[in-house]
């Protein structure tokens, strides 16, 4: 593998309506795509996380162009894993010097996706199969419902083929309770429902809320604490909670090992656009499942990262679910217009090489920034 060009393509559209979380609003939908091309003209696509703040995309684009591309271009590697190791080693000290290891990890994650897609296309295999998967069908759930109109949103997504639904909580206690009741009513008594607090509480509040919301039969409670809180606090919440805890989108490196070893989580949720790409997320998935956890990759972004997350889950296997944002997002719905629809709670990936899709050129042009 020898990369001749690395392109970073910034896209943005208005968020209509802006998604609401416990920590703020998303005023626009952004996607920073990576296209890796080899000397023969073959290519692969990836996506870099860039949701917050509004100018996050510009910083990551500059980092990719100014730091990562010069390290990668022209060098030869046995495959994506070797390229990942080379990039990580060459940029490690600078990530410490700048105090931005998370930002560096996000750029590397997107490049790794693009290299994996390129390698699978050159091998003539769908990416999930290239990575060792045995089937291209994955279970799904509709994410990001609420905090208003959860019942109607769940009913609409149920009509589209979903059978599992996740609500945004982390607001006032009674508001969360009312929204959970509405979600349960809209989803139906037999549906699987989850809740995401988005790191909203301290340990005492998290324990209280977990007990308070037990009546709704939650499959999991996601990020009840900030991701950097000590393991002892997570143990307290896990002991008090009648449902499983989920986390991972805001962890990196050794924090995943600590989370798995602590036995506090039932569901592990790394984000392929924030950390690791395929090279590190797939071994992590297998380690998590070997330890008895479910692997359910987190994702909130554009269509390329969603497709990569689907291939990652299909390659990993197990009983995890793919997160699909329920809110309007043109960079998801129009960027890959032939992306498969959910049927009976599942999504089936194509047998075409690589990701199986290319971004729509008209949408790339219309949303470019």
XYZ file of C-alpha atoms in Angstrom, residues 11-19 26-31 50-51 54 57 144 168 300-302 325-332 367:
33
model
C -19.055 19.531 4.479
C -21.761 21.305 6.466
C -25.514 21.858 6.308
C -27.944 23.568 8.701
C -29.288 21.394 11.504
C -33.047 21.483 11.096
C -34.039 21.325 13.881
C -30.861 21.603 16.007
C -30.398 18.425 18.089
C -25.834 21.262 17.530
C -26.438 24.250 15.271
C -25.231 22.559 12.102
C -24.469 19.102 10.758
C -20.820 18.699 9.793
C -18.761 15.973 8.186
C -16.027 17.132 14.042
C -19.384 17.866 15.714
C -18.570 24.877 15.192
C -13.817 20.838 11.309
C -31.219 10.713 19.490
C -31.841 11.800 25.204
C -23.305 10.593 15.242
C -22.213 12.150 11.971
C -22.438 11.742 8.214
C -29.485 8.936 14.473
C -33.232 9.501 14.173
C -32.982 13.248 13.566
C -32.867 14.928 10.163
C -29.385 15.019 8.663
C -28.849 15.681 4.966
C -25.212 14.578 5.259
C -26.487 11.148 6.225
C -22.502 21.070 1.043
